[in-house]
Coordinates of C-alpha atoms and ligand atoms in Angstrom, one line a residue:
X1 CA -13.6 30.1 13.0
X2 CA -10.8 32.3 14.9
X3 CA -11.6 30.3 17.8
X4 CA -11.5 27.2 16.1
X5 CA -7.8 27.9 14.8
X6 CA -6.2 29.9 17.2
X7 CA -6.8 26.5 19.5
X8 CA -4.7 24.7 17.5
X9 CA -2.3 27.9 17.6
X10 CA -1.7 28.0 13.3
X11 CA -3.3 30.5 12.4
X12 CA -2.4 33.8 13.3
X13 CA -1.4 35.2 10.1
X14 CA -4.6 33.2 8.4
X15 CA -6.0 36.9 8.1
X16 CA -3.3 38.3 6.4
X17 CA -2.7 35.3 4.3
X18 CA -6.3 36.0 3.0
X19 CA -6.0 39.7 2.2
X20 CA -2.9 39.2 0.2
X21 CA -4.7 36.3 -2.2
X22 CA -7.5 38.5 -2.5
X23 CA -5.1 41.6 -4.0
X24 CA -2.5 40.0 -5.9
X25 CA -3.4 37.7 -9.0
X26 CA 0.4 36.4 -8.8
X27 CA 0.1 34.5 -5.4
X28 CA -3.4 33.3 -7.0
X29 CA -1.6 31.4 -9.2
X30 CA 0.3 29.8 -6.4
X31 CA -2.3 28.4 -4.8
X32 CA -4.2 25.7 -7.5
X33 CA -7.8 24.3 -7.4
X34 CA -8.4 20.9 -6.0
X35 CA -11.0 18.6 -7.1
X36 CA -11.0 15.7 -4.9
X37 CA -13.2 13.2 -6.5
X38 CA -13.8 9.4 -4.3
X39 CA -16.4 6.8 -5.4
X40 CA -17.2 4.6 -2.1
X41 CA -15.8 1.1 -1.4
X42 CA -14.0 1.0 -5.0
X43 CA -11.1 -0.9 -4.4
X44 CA -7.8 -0.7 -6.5
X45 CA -8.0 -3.5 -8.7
X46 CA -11.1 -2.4 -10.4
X47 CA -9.7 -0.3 -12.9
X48 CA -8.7 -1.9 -16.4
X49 CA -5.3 -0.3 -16.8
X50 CA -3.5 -2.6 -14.1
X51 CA -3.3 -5.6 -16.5
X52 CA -1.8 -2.9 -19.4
X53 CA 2.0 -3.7 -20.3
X54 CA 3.2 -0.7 -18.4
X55 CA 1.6 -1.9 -15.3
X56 CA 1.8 -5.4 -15.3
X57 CA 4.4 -7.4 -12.7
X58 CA 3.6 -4.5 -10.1
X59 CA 1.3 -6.6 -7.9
X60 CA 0.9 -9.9 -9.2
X61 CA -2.6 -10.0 -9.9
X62 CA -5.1 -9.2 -11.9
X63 CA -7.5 -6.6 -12.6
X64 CA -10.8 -7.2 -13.0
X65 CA -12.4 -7.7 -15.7
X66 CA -14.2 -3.7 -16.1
X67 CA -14.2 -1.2 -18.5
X68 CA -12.6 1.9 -17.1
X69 CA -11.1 4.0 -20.7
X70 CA -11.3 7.3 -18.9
X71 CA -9.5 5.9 -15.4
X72 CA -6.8 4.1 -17.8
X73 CA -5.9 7.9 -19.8
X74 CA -6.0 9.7 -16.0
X75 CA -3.9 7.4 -14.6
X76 CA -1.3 8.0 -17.9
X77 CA -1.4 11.7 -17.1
X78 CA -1.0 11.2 -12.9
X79 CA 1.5 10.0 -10.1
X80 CA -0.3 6.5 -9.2
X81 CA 0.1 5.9 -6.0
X82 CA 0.2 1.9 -6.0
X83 CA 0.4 1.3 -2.6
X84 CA -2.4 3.4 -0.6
X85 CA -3.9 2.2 2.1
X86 CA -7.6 2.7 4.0
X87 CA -6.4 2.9 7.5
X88 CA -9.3 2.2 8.7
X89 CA -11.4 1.0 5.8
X90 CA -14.8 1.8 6.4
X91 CA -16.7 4.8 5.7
X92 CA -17.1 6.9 8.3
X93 CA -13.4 6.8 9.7
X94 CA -11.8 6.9 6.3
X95 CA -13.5 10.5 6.4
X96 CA -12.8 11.5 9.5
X97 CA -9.2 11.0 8.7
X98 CA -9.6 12.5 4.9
X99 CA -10.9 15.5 6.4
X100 CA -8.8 16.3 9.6
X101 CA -5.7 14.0 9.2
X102 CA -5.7 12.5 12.2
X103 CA -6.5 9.5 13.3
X104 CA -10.1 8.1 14.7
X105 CA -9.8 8.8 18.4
X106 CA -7.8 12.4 17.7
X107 CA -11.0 13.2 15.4
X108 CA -13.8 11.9 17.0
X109 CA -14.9 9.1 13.9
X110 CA -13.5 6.0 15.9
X111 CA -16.7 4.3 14.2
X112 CA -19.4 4.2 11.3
X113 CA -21.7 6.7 12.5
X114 CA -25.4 6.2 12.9
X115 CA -27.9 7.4 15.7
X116 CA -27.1 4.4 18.5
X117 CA -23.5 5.8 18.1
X118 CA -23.6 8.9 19.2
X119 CA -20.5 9.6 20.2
X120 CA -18.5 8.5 17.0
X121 CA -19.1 11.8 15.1
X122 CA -16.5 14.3 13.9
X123 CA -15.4 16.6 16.6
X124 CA -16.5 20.1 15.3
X125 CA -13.5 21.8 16.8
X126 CA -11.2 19.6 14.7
X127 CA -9.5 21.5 11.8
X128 CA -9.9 20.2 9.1
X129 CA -8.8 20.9 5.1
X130 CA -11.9 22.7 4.6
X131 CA -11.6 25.0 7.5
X132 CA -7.6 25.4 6.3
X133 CA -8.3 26.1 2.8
X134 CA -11.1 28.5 3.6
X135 CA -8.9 30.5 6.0
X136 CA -6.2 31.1 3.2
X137 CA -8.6 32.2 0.4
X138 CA -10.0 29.1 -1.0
X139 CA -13.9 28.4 -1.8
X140 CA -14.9 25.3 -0.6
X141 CA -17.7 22.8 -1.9
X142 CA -18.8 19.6 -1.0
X143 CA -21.2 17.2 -3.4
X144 CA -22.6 13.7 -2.1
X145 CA -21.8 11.7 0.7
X146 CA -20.2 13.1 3.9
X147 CA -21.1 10.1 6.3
X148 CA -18.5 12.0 9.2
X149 CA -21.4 12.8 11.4
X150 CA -23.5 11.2 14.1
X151 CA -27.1 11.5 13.4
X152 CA -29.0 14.2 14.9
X153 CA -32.6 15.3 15.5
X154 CA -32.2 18.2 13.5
X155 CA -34.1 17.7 10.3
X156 CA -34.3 21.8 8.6
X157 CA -38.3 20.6 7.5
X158 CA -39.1 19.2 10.6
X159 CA -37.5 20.6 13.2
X160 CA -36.9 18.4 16.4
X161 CA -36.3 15.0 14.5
X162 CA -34.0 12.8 12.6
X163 CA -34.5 13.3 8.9
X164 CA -36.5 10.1 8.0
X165 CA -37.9 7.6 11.0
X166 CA -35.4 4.8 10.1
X167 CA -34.3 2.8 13.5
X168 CA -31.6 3.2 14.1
X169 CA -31.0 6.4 11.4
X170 CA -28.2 6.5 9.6
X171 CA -28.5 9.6 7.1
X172 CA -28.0 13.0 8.5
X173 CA -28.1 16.7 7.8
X174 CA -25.5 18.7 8.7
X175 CA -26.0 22.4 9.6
X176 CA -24.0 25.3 8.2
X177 CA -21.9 25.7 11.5
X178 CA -20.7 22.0 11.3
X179 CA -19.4 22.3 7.8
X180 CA -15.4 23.1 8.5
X181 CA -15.4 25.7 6.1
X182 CA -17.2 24.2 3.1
X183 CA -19.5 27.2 1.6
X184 CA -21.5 25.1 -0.9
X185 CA -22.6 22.2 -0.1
X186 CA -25.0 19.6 -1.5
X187 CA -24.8 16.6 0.9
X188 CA -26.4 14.0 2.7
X189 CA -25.1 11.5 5.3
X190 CA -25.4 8.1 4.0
X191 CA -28.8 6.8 1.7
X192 CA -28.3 3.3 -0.6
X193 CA -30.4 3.8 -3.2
X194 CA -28.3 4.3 -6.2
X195 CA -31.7 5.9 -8.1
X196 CA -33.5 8.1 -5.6
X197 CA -30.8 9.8 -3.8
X198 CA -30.9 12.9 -1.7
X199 CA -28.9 15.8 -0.4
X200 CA -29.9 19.5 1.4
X201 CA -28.2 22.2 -0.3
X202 CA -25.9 25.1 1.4
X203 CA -29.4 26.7 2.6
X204 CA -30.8 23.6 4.1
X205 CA -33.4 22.4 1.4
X206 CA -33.7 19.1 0.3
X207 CA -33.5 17.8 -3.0
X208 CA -35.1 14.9 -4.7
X209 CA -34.0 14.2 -8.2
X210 CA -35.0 10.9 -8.4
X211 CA -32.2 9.9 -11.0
X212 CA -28.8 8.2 -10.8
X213 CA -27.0 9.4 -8.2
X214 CA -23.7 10.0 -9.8
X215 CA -25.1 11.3 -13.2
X216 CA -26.5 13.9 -10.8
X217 CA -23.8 14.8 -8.9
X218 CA -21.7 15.0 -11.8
X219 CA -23.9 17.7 -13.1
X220 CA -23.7 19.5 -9.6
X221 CA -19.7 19.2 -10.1
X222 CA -19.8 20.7 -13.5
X223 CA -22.5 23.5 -12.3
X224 CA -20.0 24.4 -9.3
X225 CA -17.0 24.3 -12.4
X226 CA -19.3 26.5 -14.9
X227 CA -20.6 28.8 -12.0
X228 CA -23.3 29.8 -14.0
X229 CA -25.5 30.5 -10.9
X230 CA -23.0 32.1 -8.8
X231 CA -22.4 28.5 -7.2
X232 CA -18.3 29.8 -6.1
X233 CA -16.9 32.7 -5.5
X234 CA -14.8 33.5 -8.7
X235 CA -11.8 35.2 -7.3
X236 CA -10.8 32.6 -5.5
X237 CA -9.3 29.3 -6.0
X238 CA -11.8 26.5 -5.3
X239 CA -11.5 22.9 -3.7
X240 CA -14.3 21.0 -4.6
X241 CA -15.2 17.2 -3.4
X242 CA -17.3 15.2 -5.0
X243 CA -18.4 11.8 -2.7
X244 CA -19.8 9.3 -5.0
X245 CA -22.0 6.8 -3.1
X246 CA -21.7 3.7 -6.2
X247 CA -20.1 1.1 -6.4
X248 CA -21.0 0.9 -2.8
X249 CA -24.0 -1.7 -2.3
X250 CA -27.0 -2.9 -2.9
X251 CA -25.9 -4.7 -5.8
X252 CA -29.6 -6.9 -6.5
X253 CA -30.8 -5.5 -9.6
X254 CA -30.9 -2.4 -12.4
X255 CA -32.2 -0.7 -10.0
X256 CA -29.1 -0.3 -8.5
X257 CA -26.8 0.6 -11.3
X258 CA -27.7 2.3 -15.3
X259 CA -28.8 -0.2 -17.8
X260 CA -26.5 0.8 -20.1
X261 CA -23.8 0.0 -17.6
X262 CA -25.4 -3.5 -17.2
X263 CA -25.0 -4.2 -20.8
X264 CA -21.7 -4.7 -20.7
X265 CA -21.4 -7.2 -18.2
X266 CA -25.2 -8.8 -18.1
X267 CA -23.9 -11.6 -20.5
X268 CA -20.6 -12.5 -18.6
X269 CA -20.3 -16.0 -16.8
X270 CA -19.1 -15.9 -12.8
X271 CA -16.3 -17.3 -13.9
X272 CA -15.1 -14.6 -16.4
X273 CA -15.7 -11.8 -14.1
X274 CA -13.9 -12.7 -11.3
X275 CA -10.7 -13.5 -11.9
X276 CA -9.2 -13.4 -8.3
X277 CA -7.9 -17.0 -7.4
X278 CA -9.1 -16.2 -3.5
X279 CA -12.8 -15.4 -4.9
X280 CA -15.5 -17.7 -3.5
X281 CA -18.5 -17.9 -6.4
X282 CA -20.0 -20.1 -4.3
X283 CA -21.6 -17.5 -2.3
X284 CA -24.6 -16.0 -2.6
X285 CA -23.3 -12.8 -3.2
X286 CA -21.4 -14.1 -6.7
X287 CA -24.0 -12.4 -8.8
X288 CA -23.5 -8.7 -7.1
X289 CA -19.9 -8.6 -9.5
X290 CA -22.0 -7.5 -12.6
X291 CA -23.8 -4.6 -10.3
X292 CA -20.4 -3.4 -9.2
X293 CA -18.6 -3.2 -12.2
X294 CA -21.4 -1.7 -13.9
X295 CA -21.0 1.1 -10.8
X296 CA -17.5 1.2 -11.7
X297 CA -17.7 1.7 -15.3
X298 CA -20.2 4.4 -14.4
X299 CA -18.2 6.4 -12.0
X300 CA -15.2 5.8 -14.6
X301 CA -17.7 7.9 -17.5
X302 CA -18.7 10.5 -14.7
X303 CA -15.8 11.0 -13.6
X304 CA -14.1 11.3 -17.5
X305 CA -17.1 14.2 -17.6
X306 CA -15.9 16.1 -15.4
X307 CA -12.5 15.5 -16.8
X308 CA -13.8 17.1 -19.9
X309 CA -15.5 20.4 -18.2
X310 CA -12.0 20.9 -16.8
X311 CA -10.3 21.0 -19.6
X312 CA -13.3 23.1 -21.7
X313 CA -13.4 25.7 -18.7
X314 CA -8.9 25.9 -19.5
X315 CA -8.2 24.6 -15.6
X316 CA -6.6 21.7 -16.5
X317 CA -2.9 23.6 -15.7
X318 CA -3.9 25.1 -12.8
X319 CA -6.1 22.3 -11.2
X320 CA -4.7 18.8 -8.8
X321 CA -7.4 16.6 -9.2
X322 CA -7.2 13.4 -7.4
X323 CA -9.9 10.2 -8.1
X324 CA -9.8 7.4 -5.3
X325 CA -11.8 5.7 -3.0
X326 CA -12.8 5.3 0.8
X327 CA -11.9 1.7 0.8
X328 CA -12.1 -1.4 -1.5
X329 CA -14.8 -4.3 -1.3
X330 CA -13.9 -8.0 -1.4
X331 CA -16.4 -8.8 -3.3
X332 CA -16.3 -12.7 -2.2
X333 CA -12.6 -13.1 -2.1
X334 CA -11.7 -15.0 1.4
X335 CA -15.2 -16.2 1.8
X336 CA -16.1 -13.2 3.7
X337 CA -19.6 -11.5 2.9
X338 CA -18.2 -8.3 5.1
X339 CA -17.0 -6.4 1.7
X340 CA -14.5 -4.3 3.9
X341 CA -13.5 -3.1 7.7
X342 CA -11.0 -6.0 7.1
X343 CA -6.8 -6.0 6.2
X344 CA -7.4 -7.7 3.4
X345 CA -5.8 -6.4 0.1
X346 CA -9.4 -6.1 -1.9
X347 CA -10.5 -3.8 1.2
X348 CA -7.2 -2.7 2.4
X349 CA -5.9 -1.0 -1.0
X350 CA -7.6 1.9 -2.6
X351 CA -6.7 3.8 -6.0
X352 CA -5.3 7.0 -5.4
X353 CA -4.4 8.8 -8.5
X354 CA -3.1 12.6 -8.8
X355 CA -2.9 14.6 -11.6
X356 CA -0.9 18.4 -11.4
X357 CA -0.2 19.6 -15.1
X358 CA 3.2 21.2 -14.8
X359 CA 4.1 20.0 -11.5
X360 CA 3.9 15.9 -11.2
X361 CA 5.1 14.1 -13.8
X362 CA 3.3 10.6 -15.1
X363 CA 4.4 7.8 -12.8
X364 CA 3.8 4.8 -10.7
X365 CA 5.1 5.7 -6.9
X366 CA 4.9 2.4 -5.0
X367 CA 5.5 4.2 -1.4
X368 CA 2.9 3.9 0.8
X369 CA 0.4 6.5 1.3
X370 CA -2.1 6.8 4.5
X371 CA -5.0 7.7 5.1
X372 CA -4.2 10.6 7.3
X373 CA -1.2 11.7 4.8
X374 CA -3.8 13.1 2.2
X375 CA -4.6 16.3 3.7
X376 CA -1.2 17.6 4.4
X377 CA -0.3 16.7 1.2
X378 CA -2.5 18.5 -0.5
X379 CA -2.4 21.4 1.6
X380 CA 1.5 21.3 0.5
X381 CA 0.7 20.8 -2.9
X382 CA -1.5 24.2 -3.0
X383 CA 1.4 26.2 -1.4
X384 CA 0.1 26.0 2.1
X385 CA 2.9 23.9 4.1
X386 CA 3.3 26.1 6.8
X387 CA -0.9 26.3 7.3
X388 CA -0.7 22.8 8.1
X389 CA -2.1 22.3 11.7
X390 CA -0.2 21.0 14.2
X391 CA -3.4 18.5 15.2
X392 CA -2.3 16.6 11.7
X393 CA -1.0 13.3 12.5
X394 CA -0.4 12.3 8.8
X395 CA 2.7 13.1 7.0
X396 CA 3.1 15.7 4.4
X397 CA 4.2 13.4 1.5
X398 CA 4.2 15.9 -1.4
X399 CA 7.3 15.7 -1.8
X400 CA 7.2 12.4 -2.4
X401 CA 4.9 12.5 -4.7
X402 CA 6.6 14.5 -6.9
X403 CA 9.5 12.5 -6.7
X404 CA 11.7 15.1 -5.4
X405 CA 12.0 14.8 -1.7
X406 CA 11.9 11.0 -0.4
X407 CA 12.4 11.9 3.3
X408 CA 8.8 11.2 4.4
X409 CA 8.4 8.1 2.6
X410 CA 6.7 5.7 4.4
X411 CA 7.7 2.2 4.3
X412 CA 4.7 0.6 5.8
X413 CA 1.0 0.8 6.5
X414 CA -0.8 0.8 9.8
X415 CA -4.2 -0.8 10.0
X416 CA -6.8 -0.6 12.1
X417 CA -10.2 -2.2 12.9
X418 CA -12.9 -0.7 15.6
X419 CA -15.7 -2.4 17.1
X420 CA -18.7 -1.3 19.1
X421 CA -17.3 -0.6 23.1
X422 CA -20.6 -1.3 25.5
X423 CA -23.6 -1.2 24.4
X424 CA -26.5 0.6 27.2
X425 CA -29.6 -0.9 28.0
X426 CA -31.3 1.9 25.4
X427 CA -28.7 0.4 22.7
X428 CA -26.8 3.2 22.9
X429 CA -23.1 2.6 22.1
X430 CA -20.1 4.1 24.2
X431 CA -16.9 4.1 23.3
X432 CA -15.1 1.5 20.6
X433 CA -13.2 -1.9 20.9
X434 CA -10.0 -1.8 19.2
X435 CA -10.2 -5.2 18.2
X436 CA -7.5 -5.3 15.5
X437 CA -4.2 -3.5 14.3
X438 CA -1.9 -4.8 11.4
X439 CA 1.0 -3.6 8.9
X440 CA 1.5 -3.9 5.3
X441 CA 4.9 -3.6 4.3
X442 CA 6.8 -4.0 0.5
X443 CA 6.8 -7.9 1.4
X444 CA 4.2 -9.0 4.1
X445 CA 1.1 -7.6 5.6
X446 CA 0.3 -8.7 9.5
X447 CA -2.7 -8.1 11.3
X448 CA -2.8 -9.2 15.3
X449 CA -6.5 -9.0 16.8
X450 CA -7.6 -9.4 20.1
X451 CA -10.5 -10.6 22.3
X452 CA -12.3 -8.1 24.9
X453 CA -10.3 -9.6 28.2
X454 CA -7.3 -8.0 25.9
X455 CA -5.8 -11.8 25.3
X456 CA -4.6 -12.5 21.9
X457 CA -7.1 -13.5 19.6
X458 CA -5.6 -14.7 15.8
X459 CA -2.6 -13.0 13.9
X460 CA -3.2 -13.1 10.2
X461 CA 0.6 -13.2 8.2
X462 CA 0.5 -12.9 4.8
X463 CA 3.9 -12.8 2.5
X464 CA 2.6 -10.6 -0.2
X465 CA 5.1 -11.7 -3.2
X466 CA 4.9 -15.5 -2.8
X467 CA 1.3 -15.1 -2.5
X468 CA -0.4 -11.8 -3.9
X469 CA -4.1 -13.1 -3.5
X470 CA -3.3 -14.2 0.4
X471 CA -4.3 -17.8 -0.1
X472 CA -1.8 -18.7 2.3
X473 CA -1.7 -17.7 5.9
X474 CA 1.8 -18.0 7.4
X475 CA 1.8 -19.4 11.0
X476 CA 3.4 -16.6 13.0
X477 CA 5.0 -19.2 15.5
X478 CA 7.1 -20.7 12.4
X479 CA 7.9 -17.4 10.7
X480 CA 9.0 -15.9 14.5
X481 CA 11.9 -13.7 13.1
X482 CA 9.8 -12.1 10.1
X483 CA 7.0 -12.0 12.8
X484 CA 8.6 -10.0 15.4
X485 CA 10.3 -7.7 13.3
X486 CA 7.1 -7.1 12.1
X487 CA 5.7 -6.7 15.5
X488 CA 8.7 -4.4 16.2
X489 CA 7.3 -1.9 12.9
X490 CA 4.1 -2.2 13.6
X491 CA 4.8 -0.9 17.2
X492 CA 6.3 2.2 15.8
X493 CA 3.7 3.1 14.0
X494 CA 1.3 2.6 16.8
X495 CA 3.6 5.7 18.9
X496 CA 3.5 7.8 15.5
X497 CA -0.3 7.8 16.1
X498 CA -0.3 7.9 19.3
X499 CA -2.8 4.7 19.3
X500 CA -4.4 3.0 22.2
X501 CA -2.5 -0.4 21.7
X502 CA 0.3 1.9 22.0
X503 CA -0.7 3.9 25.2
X504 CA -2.1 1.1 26.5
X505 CA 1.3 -1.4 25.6
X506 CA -1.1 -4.2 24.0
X507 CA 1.7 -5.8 22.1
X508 CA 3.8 -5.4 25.4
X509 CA 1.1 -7.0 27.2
X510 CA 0.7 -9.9 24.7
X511 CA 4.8 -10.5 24.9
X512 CA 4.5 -9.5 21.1
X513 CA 7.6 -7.0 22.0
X514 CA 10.5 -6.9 23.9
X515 CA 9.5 -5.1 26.7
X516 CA 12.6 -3.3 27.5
X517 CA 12.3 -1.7 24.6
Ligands
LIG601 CA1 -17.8 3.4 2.5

């Protein structure tokens, strides 16, 4: 670990920092617990609460039609943050940047990982919150799905191979010295099947519940909470995250989902359930909507559970808990079948909901917050702004959240889409594609994608009041003032990240920009 931080050149007083939380109960106080609790491919508009008088005319649009009673009375109590954005959304980016706060190629995570992408795994050098926290006095636990790591042949009861014989493998283990600090952990890589989940534990074993996957992880959280078995270390503040799989896919049957779940949307016709006017029930997929609500409306009760073993255990003052997602699903809106990696709003926009008794009061922030802004913000949130790492890329945006300091605000969102770079004759991928990179701003949201030879490919323009469901996409050649200047931001986001289209001058290339500039 001293190795680790001292590369990045923070940490020299990370010692000292340590001793004095371990001596002096009023500094403990300083620093809160963080739960950090994110369902996968949930997107914003699946919860209930949107379509409520105090929420309504934000977007435009509506909510679906799901039952979310313990989302609606967190987001009452929380700063909502209307306008986050999945950088990249898909899963194994998103948690690249969750973890480290930089972006793909910084961290290592430039893809979804799996065994024929070897090389798309998180760099175990990179500091992340984990390591952070755990260097200032913090317990760390992780419950669920990490899905940040390539694949590797290192299975703990079967040493020397992958941890099932899927081709290509997808799930992973990952060993003690590749878990940035986290102490407990009860993990897996990635596994879809909602009912007969898995995970090894902090000593490597596996588990096999065979029972709903967040019910059980729920009952890990509360165990970590209660530390009944000695699951944390008790003088120390704790950051726990809990990585739901569901509402992710399959979405075919009860298998996938809790009966009692189903119940409530079983009787429902297609055209009560989806009430986006860009949905397409002619697809095949129309019937998945009553799977993925039911998901939802089960995370929404597991989630309300732990809720409740806060507040029984008296945490609630001294606890930010924060419920969003990796990225949303589409769930047949534009036609597409791919539910995300795409700019679209239902993909594009996650929840992201925090909740600090004492410290943020109730409201609806509609600034945009990045992917890679979430762990220096929560590092600043639990008193450690000056242990941020200089390796973040993300902007500390606590201040903005609590509605006191508006000097980071964003006023845009970058996006980003990665596709495999070549492919070896053993299938093996090297490198990534950058295919696509796009802004959402208060009014429009513009993506520009490109083909391999580097020419330009399609620019998607969107203006997002007119037309909140993005029926209607603009031609960029008859918009050409909204569409440079948007060219012109989205350029300066690309040097805040230091991107490849940036490095590279892709939208000087395509005459996108002025070039002088
Ligand atoms: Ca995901």
């Amino acid at each position: 670990m001293d190795i680790i931080l001292s590369r990045y050149g923070q940490f020299c007083l990370g010692g000292l920092v340590l001793t004095s939380l371990a001596s002096c109960s009023a500094a403990k106080a300083e620093h809160p617990n963080i739960i950090y609790v994110f369902p996968d491919q949930m997107r914003n508009c699946a919860m209930s609460f949107w379509d409520s008088p105090e929420y309504a005319g934000i977007y435009g649009w509506q909510a679906d039609p799901v039952q979310t009673p313990r989302l609606d009375g967190f987001a009452g109590e929380s700063v909502v943050m209307s306008r986050a954005m999945s950088t990249c959304p898909v899963s194994s980016p998103y948690r690249g940047m969750l973890l480290s706060g930089m972006y793909p190629e910084r961290n290592g995570v430039v893809l979804n990982c799996m065994s024929e992408r070897p090389e798309s795994t998180l760099d175990p050098e990179a500091v992340c919150i984990s390591d952070v926290l755990h260097a200032n006095g913090y317990f760390c636990g992780y419950i669920g799905k990490l899905h940040a790591e390539t694949p590797m042949k290192n299975d703990p009861a079967n040493p020397g191979h992958y941890v099932s014989d899927m081709v290509p493998e997808w799930d992973a283990y990952t060993p003690a010295e590749r878990r940035h600090g986290f102490e407990y952990w009860y993990s897996y890589g990635t596994f879809d099947e909602h009912k007969n989940p898995h995970y090894w534990d902090t000593d490597g074993v596996r588990h096999d519940p065979h029972e709903f996957s967040v019910k059980h992880e729920t009952d890990k959280a509360i165990e970590f909470l209660r530390n009944r078995n000695g699951e944390r270390d008790p003088h120390k503040p704790f950051m726990l995250m809990v990585a739901y799989n569901p509402p992710h896919s399959p979405y075919k049957s009860t298998d996938d989902c809790m009966e009692e779940d189903y119940a409530l949307y079983r009787d429902k016709s297609i055209s009560e359930l989806y009430v986006r006017e860009n949905a397409d029930t002619t697809l095949t997929k129309a019937s998945s909507i009553r799977y993925y609500l039911s998901n939802v409306t089960a995370i929404d009760r597991e989630f309300g559970r732990i809720l409740d073993e806060v507040r029984e255990l008296g945490l609630e003052g001294n606890t930010i808990i924060v419920f969003t997602s990796d990225h949303g699903e589409t769930m047949c809106s534009h036609s597409t079948y791919d539910p995300k990696n795409s700019i679209y709003t239902e993909s594009f926009n996650v929840p992201f909901m925090i909740r600090y008794p004492g410290v943020l009061r109730h409201r609806v922030d509609s600034t945009f917050l990045t992917t890679t802004d979430i762990m220096p913000t929560l590092l600043s949130l639990a008193g450690l702004k000056e242990m941020i790492p200089q390796s973040v890329q993300g902007r500390d945006l606590a201040g903005v959240i609590a509605g006191t300091d508006m000097g980071n605000a964003r006023e845009s969102a970058l996006y980003m889409r990665n596709l495999n770079g070549k492919t070896g004759i053993d299938r093996t991928v090297h490198g990534y594609f950058p295919e696509a990179r796009g802004i959402r701003t208060s009014r429009h949201t513009m993506e520009i994608s490109i083909r391999r030879d580097g020419t330009l490919k399609g620019v998607r323009l969107y203006d997002d009041i007119a037309d909140p469901y993005q029926l209607n996409c603009l031609d960029y050649r008859e918009h050409g003032k909204i569409f440079r200047e948007l060219c012109g931001q989205l350029q300066e986001l690309l040097a805040e990240s230091d991107d490849i289209w940036y490095r590279t001058g892709t939208l000087e290339k395509l005459d996108l920009i002025n070039k002088n500039k």
